[in-house]
Amino acid sequence: MKHDLQKMIAQGPLVMGILNVTPDSFSDGGLHETQEAAVARALKMIAEGAGIIDIGGESTRPGAEPVTVEEEIRRTAPVIAALKGRGAILSIDTRNPETMSAALAAGADMINDVTALANPESLEIAARANVPVCLMHMKGTPQTMQSAPQYEDVVQEVLDYLLACAKLCMKAGIAKEKIIIDPGIGFGKTLAHNLTLLAHLARFVETGFPVLLGTSRKSFISAAANDQSQPENRLGGSLASALRGVEAGAKILRVHDVHETVQALKIWKAMN
Ligand code: 7PJ
């Protein structure tokens, strides 16, 4: 089966299930066990209604240490190969061109890059592979991004950045229809910045590019709720922000809790 992301997006908001192939996300033991657990988790998310699985081998959480590219490839490529043809679009979440290449060779269908293909090699790989790309906004690097980020006008600046990246992509030969944009909630933003971006998400939708939104379990939720909740206890805020995004026209929701998000979307659709 060949999936067409554009057609799937047109049928309604899509849920992208997050699959972190990092030993710390599956705390039991070695690489092989981690990969087996990751594949099982992905199959569960597909059964729950995820149209896309976003596979990442490097944590981009604030303050996280980077892993080597070799290790990132060792973690992700076999999982992609194991999930090929199992009913979901496979997305590689990486900022490294070598990892993109290995993922595409293993069967990845799209690229999700938190650095918006800033590396010219990545741009070339994406253009040559002719796959959909998600361009995300981030201010700084995962190590530095949360140290007092500042904007004059956060919506305009993030929008200008994403449109400039999209232009570069098109210049490199990536078709306009293959470009997805994402304001990058939590990546170099204060609570106020995140809330402002969410409140004005329609501005991103108005560009005509499909918008991907990732709010799932992010720390802005506990900050906004002022409840010190840990990531696994942020489902309420994750669903509230996801539905607000869909209401504004977001087409892809990047989430941990697939079943709950799919259910929320079904109710939202039934009411429309
Ligand atoms: C995002 C992402 C996001 C896109 C992560 C986390 C941090 N990719 N990768 N958008 N977040 N496109 O999930 O908490 O928001 S990693």
PDB file of C-alpha atoms and ligand atoms in Angstrom:
ATOM      1  CA  MET A   1       0.000   0.000   0.000  1.00  0.00           C
ATOM      2  CA  LYS A   2       1.302   3.402  -0.946  1.00  0.00           C
ATOM      3  CA  HIS A   3       0.074   6.148   1.346  1.00  0.00           C
ATOM      4  CA  ASP A   4      -0.504   9.651   0.206  1.00  0.00           C
ATOM      5  CA  LEU A   5      -0.022  12.030   3.104  1.00  0.00           C
ATOM      6  CA  GLN A   6      -1.857  14.867   1.353  1.00  0.00           C
ATOM      7  CA  LYS A   7      -4.961  12.733   0.789  1.00  0.00           C
ATOM      8  CA  MET A   8      -4.831  11.465   4.368  1.00  0.00           C
ATOM      9  CA  ILE A   9      -4.527  15.013   5.685  1.00  0.00           C
ATOM     10  CA  ALA A  10      -7.526  16.075   3.576  1.00  0.00           C
ATOM     11  CA  GLN A  11      -9.648  13.413   5.284  1.00  0.00           C
ATOM     12  CA  GLY A  12      -9.235  15.046   8.652  1.00  0.00           C
ATOM     13  CA  PRO A  13      -6.609  15.767  11.252  1.00  0.00           C
ATOM     14  CA  LEU A  14      -4.020  12.999  11.492  1.00  0.00           C
ATOM     15  CA  VAL A  15      -2.489  11.697  14.664  1.00  0.00           C
ATOM     16  CA  MET A  16       1.278  11.212  14.687  1.00  0.00           C
ATOM     17  CA  GLY A  17       2.363   8.850  17.443  1.00  0.00           C
ATOM     18  CA  ILE A  18       5.691   9.619  19.106  1.00  0.00           C
ATOM     19  CA  LEU A  19       8.159   6.738  19.190  1.00  0.00           C
ATOM     20  CA  ASN A  20      11.341   7.485  21.082  1.00  0.00           C
ATOM     21  CA  VAL A  21      13.874   4.738  20.481  1.00  0.00           C
ATOM     22  CA  THR A  22      16.047   5.800  23.378  1.00  0.00           C
ATOM     23  CA  PRO A  23      17.107   3.417  26.127  1.00  0.00           C
ATOM     24  CA  ASP A  24      15.861   5.882  28.743  1.00  0.00           C
ATOM     25  CA  SER A  25      12.321   5.730  27.286  1.00  0.00           C
ATOM     26  CA  PHE A  26      12.264   1.936  27.674  1.00  0.00           C
ATOM     27  CA  SER A  27      14.245   1.609  30.874  1.00  0.00           C
ATOM     28  CA  ASP A  28      14.820  -2.151  30.602  1.00  0.00           C
ATOM     29  CA  GLY A  29      18.253  -3.023  29.295  1.00  0.00           C
ATOM     30  CA  GLY A  30      19.985  -3.095  25.922  1.00  0.00           C
ATOM     31  CA  LEU A  31      19.444  -1.868  22.396  1.00  0.00           C
ATOM     32  CA  HIS A  32      17.694  -4.967  21.095  1.00  0.00           C
ATOM     33  CA  GLU A  33      15.150  -4.983  23.934  1.00  0.00           C
ATOM     34  CA  THR A  34      14.648  -1.264  23.426  1.00  0.00           C
ATOM     35  CA  GLN A  35      13.949  -1.814  19.730  1.00  0.00           C
ATOM     36  CA  GLU A  36      11.562  -4.712  20.336  1.00  0.00           C
ATOM     37  CA  ALA A  37       9.641  -2.624  22.848  1.00  0.00           C
ATOM     38  CA  ALA A  38       9.622   0.307  20.429  1.00  0.00           C
ATOM     39  CA  VAL A  39       8.183  -1.788  17.573  1.00  0.00           C
ATOM     40  CA  ALA A  40       5.489  -3.198  19.887  1.00  0.00           C
ATOM     41  CA  ARG A  41       4.631   0.301  21.069  1.00  0.00           C
ATOM     42  CA  ALA A  42       4.389   1.544  17.461  1.00  0.00           C
ATOM     43  CA  LEU A  43       2.078  -1.319  16.464  1.00  0.00           C
ATOM     44  CA  LYS A  44      -0.133  -0.484  19.433  1.00  0.00           C
ATOM     45  CA  MET A  45      -0.276   3.177  18.378  1.00  0.00           C
ATOM     46  CA  ILE A  46      -1.158   2.152  14.798  1.00  0.00           C
ATOM     47  CA  ALA A  47      -3.966  -0.066  16.123  1.00  0.00           C
ATOM     48  CA  GLU A  48      -5.184   2.918  18.177  1.00  0.00           C
ATOM     49  CA  GLY A  49      -5.442   5.053  15.055  1.00  0.00           C
ATOM     50  CA  ALA A  50      -2.091   6.758  14.513  1.00  0.00           C
ATOM     51  CA  GLY A  51      -1.672   7.547  10.810  1.00  0.00           C
ATOM     52  CA  ILE A  52       1.964   8.483  11.236  1.00  0.00           C
ATOM     53  CA  ILE A  53       4.682   7.129  13.537  1.00  0.00           C
ATOM     54  CA  ASP A  54       7.455   9.614  14.334  1.00  0.00           C
ATOM     55  CA  ILE A  55      10.625   7.685  15.077  1.00  0.00           C
ATOM     56  CA  GLY A  56      13.417   9.410  16.965  1.00  0.00           C
ATOM     57  CA  GLY A  57      16.712   8.167  18.382  1.00  0.00           C
ATOM     58  CA  GLU A  58      17.967  11.352  19.977  1.00  0.00           C
ATOM     59  CA  SER A  59      16.283  13.190  22.807  1.00  0.00           C
ATOM     60  CA  THR A  60      15.683  16.855  21.960  1.00  0.00           C
ATOM     61  CA  ARG A  61      14.278  17.644  25.375  1.00  0.00           C
ATOM     62  CA  PRO A  62      15.623  20.871  26.899  1.00  0.00           C
ATOM     63  CA  GLY A  63      19.136  20.270  28.225  1.00  0.00           C
ATOM     64  CA  ALA A  64      19.490  16.755  26.748  1.00  0.00           C
ATOM     65  CA  GLU A  65      22.935  15.548  25.675  1.00  0.00           C
ATOM     66  CA  PRO A  66      23.276  14.673  21.982  1.00  0.00           C
ATOM     67  CA  VAL A  67      24.026  11.070  20.970  1.00  0.00           C
ATOM     68  CA  THR A  68      26.422  10.147  18.165  1.00  0.00           C
ATOM     69  CA  VAL A  69      24.989   9.836  14.674  1.00  0.00           C
ATOM     70  CA  GLU A  70      26.118   6.188  14.535  1.00  0.00           C
ATOM     71  CA  GLU A  71      24.156   5.419  17.682  1.00  0.00           C
ATOM     72  CA  GLU A  72      21.126   7.344  16.404  1.00  0.00           C
ATOM     73  CA  ILE A  73      21.169   5.269  13.195  1.00  0.00           C
ATOM     74  CA  ARG A  74      21.673   2.000  15.125  1.00  0.00           C
ATOM     75  CA  ARG A  75      18.592   2.808  17.183  1.00  0.00           C
ATOM     76  CA  THR A  76      16.235   4.028  14.455  1.00  0.00           C
ATOM     77  CA  ALA A  77      16.939   2.314  11.118  1.00  0.00           C
ATOM     78  CA  PRO A  78      16.088  -1.263  12.245  1.00  0.00           C
ATOM     79  CA  VAL A  79      12.862  -0.037  13.862  1.00  0.00           C
ATOM     80  CA  ILE A  80      11.845   1.702  10.628  1.00  0.00           C
ATOM     81  CA  ALA A  81      12.589  -1.448   8.640  1.00  0.00           C
ATOM     82  CA  ALA A  82      10.521  -3.522  11.090  1.00  0.00           C
ATOM     83  CA  LEU A  83       7.558  -1.123  10.833  1.00  0.00           C
ATOM     84  CA  LYS A  84       7.600  -0.819   7.042  1.00  0.00           C
ATOM     85  CA  GLY A  85       4.289  -1.876   5.512  1.00  0.00           C
ATOM     86  CA  ARG A  86       2.524  -2.116   8.868  1.00  0.00           C
ATOM     87  CA  GLY A  87      -0.069   0.525   8.020  1.00  0.00           C
ATOM     88  CA  ALA A  88       1.374   3.887   8.997  1.00  0.00           C
ATOM     89  CA  ILE A  89       3.438   6.604   7.407  1.00  0.00           C
ATOM     90  CA  LEU A  90       6.917   6.388   8.927  1.00  0.00           C
ATOM     91  CA  SER A  91       8.543   9.673   9.883  1.00  0.00           C
ATOM     92  CA  ILE A  92      12.172  10.043  10.925  1.00  0.00           C
ATOM     93  CA  ASP A  93      12.655  12.658  13.659  1.00  0.00           C
ATOM     94  CA  THR A  94      16.247  13.797  13.270  1.00  0.00           C
ATOM     95  CA  ARG A  95      18.450  16.788  12.617  1.00  0.00           C
ATOM     96  CA  ASN A  96      21.288  14.717  11.149  1.00  0.00           C
ATOM     97  CA  PRO A  97      21.590  14.154   7.389  1.00  0.00           C
ATOM     98  CA  GLU A  98      23.279  10.752   7.828  1.00  0.00           C
ATOM     99  CA  THR A  99      20.392   9.562   9.976  1.00  0.00           C
ATOM    100  CA  MET A 100      17.905  10.838   7.379  1.00  0.00           C
ATOM    101  CA  SER A 101      19.684   8.891   4.634  1.00  0.00           C
ATOM    102  CA  ALA A 102      19.786   5.701   6.674  1.00  0.00           C
ATOM    103  CA  ALA A 103      16.127   6.105   7.617  1.00  0.00           C
ATOM    104  CA  LEU A 104      15.052   6.687   4.024  1.00  0.00           C
ATOM    105  CA  ALA A 105      17.028   3.618   2.938  1.00  0.00           C
ATOM    106  CA  ALA A 106      15.251   1.625   5.664  1.00  0.00           C
ATOM    107  CA  GLY A 107      11.859   2.793   4.392  1.00  0.00           C
ATOM    108  CA  ALA A 108      11.007   6.121   6.056  1.00  0.00           C
ATOM    109  CA  ASP A 109       8.255   8.045   4.243  1.00  0.00           C
ATOM    110  CA  MET A 110       8.826  11.532   5.631  1.00  0.00           C
ATOM    111  CA  ILE A 111      11.348  13.696   7.471  1.00  0.00           C
ATOM    112  CA  ASN A 112      10.660  15.616  10.676  1.00  0.00           C
ATOM    113  CA  ASP A 113      13.536  17.966  11.425  1.00  0.00           C
ATOM    114  CA  VAL A 114      13.464  20.240  14.477  1.00  0.00           C
ATOM    115  CA  THR A 115      16.130  22.349  12.734  1.00  0.00           C
ATOM    116  CA  ALA A 116      13.943  22.757   9.615  1.00  0.00           C
ATOM    117  CA  LEU A 117      16.573  21.304   7.240  1.00  0.00           C
ATOM    118  CA  ALA A 118      19.051  24.031   8.170  1.00  0.00           C
ATOM    119  CA  ASN A 119      21.883  21.689   7.203  1.00  0.00           C
ATOM    120  CA  PRO A 120      22.371  21.987   3.408  1.00  0.00           C
ATOM    121  CA  GLU A 121      23.081  18.242   3.222  1.00  0.00           C
ATOM    122  CA  SER A 122      19.711  17.515   4.801  1.00  0.00           C
ATOM    123  CA  LEU A 123      18.012  19.795   2.320  1.00  0.00           C
ATOM    124  CA  GLU A 124      19.633  17.956  -0.560  1.00  0.00           C
ATOM    125  CA  ILE A 125      18.716  14.532   0.853  1.00  0.00           C
ATOM    126  CA  ALA A 126      15.097  15.574   1.355  1.00  0.00           C
ATOM    127  CA  ALA A 127      14.851  17.038  -2.152  1.00  0.00           C
ATOM    128  CA  ARG A 128      16.377  13.951  -3.742  1.00  0.00           C
ATOM    129  CA  ALA A 129      14.130  11.580  -1.768  1.00  0.00           C
ATOM    130  CA  ASN A 130      11.049  13.614  -2.743  1.00  0.00           C
ATOM    131  CA  VAL A 131       9.355  12.945   0.605  1.00  0.00           C
ATOM    132  CA  PRO A 132       7.191  15.223   2.780  1.00  0.00           C
ATOM    133  CA  VAL A 133       9.174  17.309   5.265  1.00  0.00           C
ATOM    134  CA  CYS A 134       8.125  18.920   8.524  1.00  0.00           C
ATOM    135  CA  LEU A 135       9.900  22.203   9.182  1.00  0.00           C
ATOM    136  CA  MET A 136       9.882  23.152  12.862  1.00  0.00           C
ATOM    137  CA  HIS A 137      10.882  26.431  14.453  1.00  0.00           C
ATOM    138  CA  MET A 138      13.440  26.357  17.246  1.00  0.00           C
ATOM    139  CA  LYS A 139      15.346  29.279  18.743  1.00  0.00           C
ATOM    140  CA  GLY A 140      18.874  28.153  19.638  1.00  0.00           C
ATOM    141  CA  THR A 141      19.793  24.501  20.225  1.00  0.00           C
ATOM    142  CA  PRO A 142      18.230  21.950  22.609  1.00  0.00           C
ATOM    143  CA  GLN A 143      21.087  22.705  25.035  1.00  0.00           C
ATOM    144  CA  THR A 144      20.558  26.481  25.050  1.00  0.00           C
ATOM    145  CA  MET A 145      17.019  27.127  23.861  1.00  0.00           C
ATOM    146  CA  GLN A 146      15.329  27.593  27.219  1.00  0.00           C
ATOM    147  CA  SER A 147      17.739  30.195  28.589  1.00  0.00           C
ATOM    148  CA  ALA A 148      15.632  33.372  28.444  1.00  0.00           C
ATOM    149  CA  PRO A 149      14.346  33.289  24.862  1.00  0.00           C
ATOM    150  CA  GLN A 150      13.208  36.698  23.582  1.00  0.00           C
ATOM    151  CA  TYR A 151      11.073  37.867  20.684  1.00  0.00           C
ATOM    152  CA  GLU A 152       9.652  41.237  19.605  1.00  0.00           C
ATOM    153  CA  ASP A 153       6.628  39.537  18.048  1.00  0.00           C
ATOM    154  CA  VAL A 154       6.780  35.781  18.535  1.00  0.00           C
ATOM    155  CA  VAL A 155       4.050  34.900  16.017  1.00  0.00           C
ATOM    156  CA  GLN A 156       5.499  37.037  13.235  1.00  0.00           C
ATOM    157  CA  GLU A 157       9.074  35.934  13.882  1.00  0.00           C
ATOM    158  CA  VAL A 158       8.268  32.231  13.957  1.00  0.00           C
ATOM    159  CA  LEU A 159       6.094  32.617  10.872  1.00  0.00           C
ATOM    160  CA  ASP A 160       8.790  34.569   8.980  1.00  0.00           C
ATOM    161  CA  TYR A 161      11.370  31.933   9.886  1.00  0.00           C
ATOM    162  CA  LEU A 162       9.193  29.044   8.707  1.00  0.00           C
ATOM    163  CA  LEU A 163       8.277  30.799   5.457  1.00  0.00           C
ATOM    164  CA  ALA A 164      11.961  31.521   4.798  1.00  0.00           C
ATOM    165  CA  CYS A 165      12.782  27.847   5.414  1.00  0.00           C
ATOM    166  CA  ALA A 166       9.937  26.772   3.135  1.00  0.00           C
ATOM    167  CA  LYS A 167      11.282  29.067   0.418  1.00  0.00           C
ATOM    168  CA  LEU A 168      14.749  27.511   0.744  1.00  0.00           C
ATOM    169  CA  CYS A 169      13.179  24.065   0.469  1.00  0.00           C
ATOM    170  CA  MET A 170      11.312  24.984  -2.685  1.00  0.00           C
ATOM    171  CA  LYS A 171      14.467  26.512  -4.154  1.00  0.00           C
ATOM    172  CA  ALA A 172      16.228  23.207  -3.446  1.00  0.00           C
ATOM    173  CA  GLY A 173      13.515  21.385  -5.395  1.00  0.00           C
ATOM    174  CA  ILE A 174      11.115  20.252  -2.685  1.00  0.00           C
ATOM    175  CA  ALA A 175       7.532  20.531  -3.953  1.00  0.00           C
ATOM    176  CA  LYS A 176       5.348  23.052  -2.124  1.00  0.00           C
ATOM    177  CA  GLU A 177       2.784  20.300  -1.408  1.00  0.00           C
ATOM    178  CA  LYS A 178       5.396  18.313   0.494  1.00  0.00           C
ATOM    179  CA  ILE A 179       6.105  21.037   3.056  1.00  0.00           C
ATOM    180  CA  ILE A 180       4.556  20.968   6.545  1.00  0.00           C
ATOM    181  CA  ILE A 181       5.206  23.723   9.085  1.00  0.00           C
ATOM    182  CA  ASP A 182       5.318  23.608  12.892  1.00  0.00           C
ATOM    183  CA  PRO A 183       5.713  26.506  15.363  1.00  0.00           C
ATOM    184  CA  GLY A 184       7.801  24.284  17.665  1.00  0.00           C
ATOM    185  CA  ILE A 185       5.988  24.570  20.978  1.00  0.00           C
ATOM    186  CA  GLY A 186       8.543  24.509  23.812  1.00  0.00           C
ATOM    187  CA  PHE A 187      11.599  25.001  21.612  1.00  0.00           C
ATOM    188  CA  GLY A 188      13.127  28.287  22.751  1.00  0.00           C
ATOM    189  CA  LYS A 189       9.865  29.742  24.081  1.00  0.00           C
ATOM    190  CA  THR A 190       8.585  30.956  27.427  1.00  0.00           C
ATOM    191  CA  LEU A 191       5.130  30.016  28.674  1.00  0.00           C
ATOM    192  CA  ALA A 192       3.777  33.310  27.308  1.00  0.00           C
ATOM    193  CA  HIS A 193       5.370  32.648  23.894  1.00  0.00           C
ATOM    194  CA  ASN A 194       3.875  29.153  23.736  1.00  0.00           C
ATOM    195  CA  LEU A 195       0.408  30.382  24.674  1.00  0.00           C
ATOM    196  CA  THR A 196       0.597  33.246  22.170  1.00  0.00           C
ATOM    197  CA  LEU A 197       1.602  30.844  19.382  1.00  0.00           C
ATOM    198  CA  LEU A 198      -1.262  28.508  20.272  1.00  0.00           C
ATOM    199  CA  ALA A 199      -3.745  31.378  20.402  1.00  0.00           C
ATOM    200  CA  HIS A 200      -2.629  32.535  16.942  1.00  0.00           C
ATOM    201  CA  LEU A 201      -2.141  29.183  15.279  1.00  0.00           C
ATOM    202  CA  ALA A 202      -4.617  30.213  12.557  1.00  0.00           C
ATOM    203  CA  ARG A 203      -1.940  32.596  11.241  1.00  0.00           C
ATOM    204  CA  PHE A 204       0.195  29.548  10.422  1.00  0.00           C
ATOM    205  CA  VAL A 205      -2.749  27.737   8.861  1.00  0.00           C
ATOM    206  CA  GLU A 206      -3.402  30.779   6.631  1.00  0.00           C
ATOM    207  CA  THR A 207      -0.047  30.235   4.894  1.00  0.00           C
ATOM    208  CA  GLY A 208      -1.618  27.264   3.098  1.00  0.00           C
ATOM    209  CA  PHE A 209       1.035  24.857   4.376  1.00  0.00           C
ATOM    210  CA  PRO A 210      -0.352  22.018   6.527  1.00  0.00           C
ATOM    211  CA  VAL A 211       0.408  22.740  10.183  1.00  0.00           C
ATOM    212  CA  LEU A 212       1.776  20.126  12.573  1.00  0.00           C
ATOM    213  CA  LEU A 213       1.313  20.795  16.283  1.00  0.00           C
ATOM    214  CA  GLY A 214       3.272  19.177  19.088  1.00  0.00           C
ATOM    215  CA  THR A 215       2.034  20.045  22.562  1.00  0.00           C
ATOM    216  CA  SER A 216       1.840  16.533  24.014  1.00  0.00           C
ATOM    217  CA  ARG A 217       2.997  16.343  27.659  1.00  0.00           C
ATOM    218  CA  LYS A 218       5.149  19.455  27.257  1.00  0.00           C
ATOM    219  CA  SER A 219       6.205  21.477  30.275  1.00  0.00           C
ATOM    220  CA  PHE A 220       4.220  24.571  29.259  1.00  0.00           C
ATOM    221  CA  ILE A 221       1.174  22.548  30.378  1.00  0.00           C
ATOM    222  CA  SER A 222       2.297  22.247  33.994  1.00  0.00           C
ATOM    223  CA  ALA A 223       3.487  25.860  33.877  1.00  0.00           C
ATOM    224  CA  ALA A 224       0.142  27.119  32.552  1.00  0.00           C
ATOM    225  CA  ALA A 225      -1.825  24.957  34.978  1.00  0.00           C
ATOM    226  CA  ASN A 226       0.613  25.796  37.779  1.00  0.00           C
ATOM    227  CA  ASP A 227       0.243  22.220  39.061  1.00  0.00           C
ATOM    228  CA  GLN A 228       3.801  20.820  38.940  1.00  0.00           C
ATOM    229  CA  SER A 229       2.451  17.839  37.006  1.00  0.00           C
ATOM    230  CA  GLN A 230       4.940  15.321  35.607  1.00  0.00           C
ATOM    231  CA  PRO A 231       4.830  14.567  31.831  1.00  0.00           C
ATOM    232  CA  GLU A 232       2.624  11.459  32.177  1.00  0.00           C
ATOM    233  CA  ASN A 233       0.083  13.504  34.116  1.00  0.00           C
ATOM    234  CA  ARG A 234      -0.396  16.158  31.448  1.00  0.00           C
ATOM    235  CA  LEU A 235      -3.052  14.426  29.325  1.00  0.00           C
ATOM    236  CA  GLY A 236      -5.718  17.027  30.091  1.00  0.00           C
ATOM    237  CA  GLY A 237      -3.569  19.915  28.912  1.00  0.00           C
ATOM    238  CA  SER A 238      -2.321  17.871  25.954  1.00  0.00           C
ATOM    239  CA  LEU A 239      -5.886  17.230  24.740  1.00  0.00           C
ATOM    240  CA  ALA A 240      -7.085  20.769  25.432  1.00  0.00           C
ATOM    241  CA  SER A 241      -4.236  22.299  23.424  1.00  0.00           C
ATOM    242  CA  ALA A 242      -4.506  19.696  20.653  1.00  0.00           C
ATOM    243  CA  LEU A 243      -8.205  20.386  20.138  1.00  0.00           C
ATOM    244  CA  ARG A 244      -7.638  24.129  20.150  1.00  0.00           C
ATOM    245  CA  GLY A 245      -5.032  23.528  17.440  1.00  0.00           C
ATOM    246  CA  VAL A 246      -7.385  21.421  15.356  1.00  0.00           C
ATOM    247  CA  GLU A 247     -10.064  24.072  15.740  1.00  0.00           C
ATOM    248  CA  ALA A 248      -7.568  26.573  14.295  1.00  0.00           C
ATOM    249  CA  GLY A 249      -6.866  24.242  11.374  1.00  0.00           C
ATOM    250  CA  ALA A 250      -3.860  22.125  12.415  1.00  0.00           C
ATOM    251  CA  LYS A 251      -3.678  18.975  10.274  1.00  0.00           C
ATOM    252  CA  ILE A 252      -1.268  16.771  12.220  1.00  0.00           C
ATOM    253  CA  LEU A 253      -1.091  16.277  15.995  1.00  0.00           C
ATOM    254  CA  ARG A 254       2.167  14.860  17.336  1.00  0.00           C
ATOM    255  CA  VAL A 255       1.213  12.977  20.513  1.00  0.00           C
ATOM    256  CA  HIS A 256       2.177  10.339  23.060  1.00  0.00           C
ATOM    257  CA  ASP A 257      -1.402   9.357  23.951  1.00  0.00           C
ATOM    258  CA  VAL A 258      -2.787   8.110  20.655  1.00  0.00           C
ATOM    259  CA  HIS A 259      -5.966   6.382  21.871  1.00  0.00           C
ATOM    260  CA  GLU A 260      -7.068   9.383  23.921  1.00  0.00           C
ATOM    261  CA  THR A 261      -6.271  11.863  21.153  1.00  0.00           C
ATOM    262  CA  VAL A 262      -8.082   9.806  18.507  1.00  0.00           C
ATOM    263  CA  GLN A 263     -11.102   9.623  20.808  1.00  0.00           C
ATOM    264  CA  ALA A 264     -11.031  13.383  21.407  1.00  0.00           C
ATOM    265  CA  LEU A 265     -10.828  13.979  17.651  1.00  0.00           C
ATOM    266  CA  LYS A 266     -13.766  11.658  16.996  1.00  0.00           C
ATOM    267  CA  ILE A 267     -15.898  13.611  19.454  1.00  0.00           C
ATOM    268  CA  TRP A 268     -14.738  16.890  17.947  1.00  0.00           C
ATOM    269  CA  LYS A 269     -15.649  15.642  14.456  1.00  0.00           C
ATOM    270  CA  ALA A 270     -19.007  14.277  15.624  1.00  0.00           C
ATOM    271  CA  MET A 271     -19.893  17.704  16.969  1.00  0.00           C
ATOM    272  CA  ASN A 272     -19.050  19.390  13.679  1.00  0.00           C
TER     273      ASN A 272
HETATM  274  C1  7PJ B   1       8.432  18.216  18.485  1.00  0.00           C
HETATM  275  C2  7PJ B   1       9.180  17.477  17.586  1.00  0.00           C
HETATM  276  C3  7PJ B   1       7.436  19.134  18.003  1.00  0.00           C
HETATM  277  C4  7PJ B   1       8.063  18.401  15.786  1.00  0.00           C
HETATM  278  C5  7PJ B   1       9.817  17.020  19.601  1.00  0.00           C
HETATM  279  C6  7PJ B   1       8.852  16.468  22.932  1.00  0.00           C
HETATM  280  C7  7PJ B   1      10.084  17.073  22.404  1.00  0.00           C
HETATM  281  N1  7PJ B   1       8.998  17.560  16.241  1.00  0.00           N
HETATM  282  N2  7PJ B   1      10.048  16.729  18.298  1.00  0.00           N
HETATM  283  N3  7PJ B   1       7.299  19.166  16.635  1.00  0.00           N
HETATM  284  N4  7PJ B   1       8.833  17.913  19.741  1.00  0.00           N
HETATM  285  N5  7PJ B   1       7.853  18.521  14.471  1.00  0.00           N
HETATM  286  O1  7PJ B   1       8.179  15.671  22.295  1.00  0.00           O
HETATM  287  O2  7PJ B   1       8.537  16.820  24.101  1.00  0.00           O
HETATM  288  O3  7PJ B   1       6.739  19.854  18.711  1.00  0.00           O
HETATM  289  S1  7PJ B   1      10.728  16.319  20.896  1.00  0.00           S
END
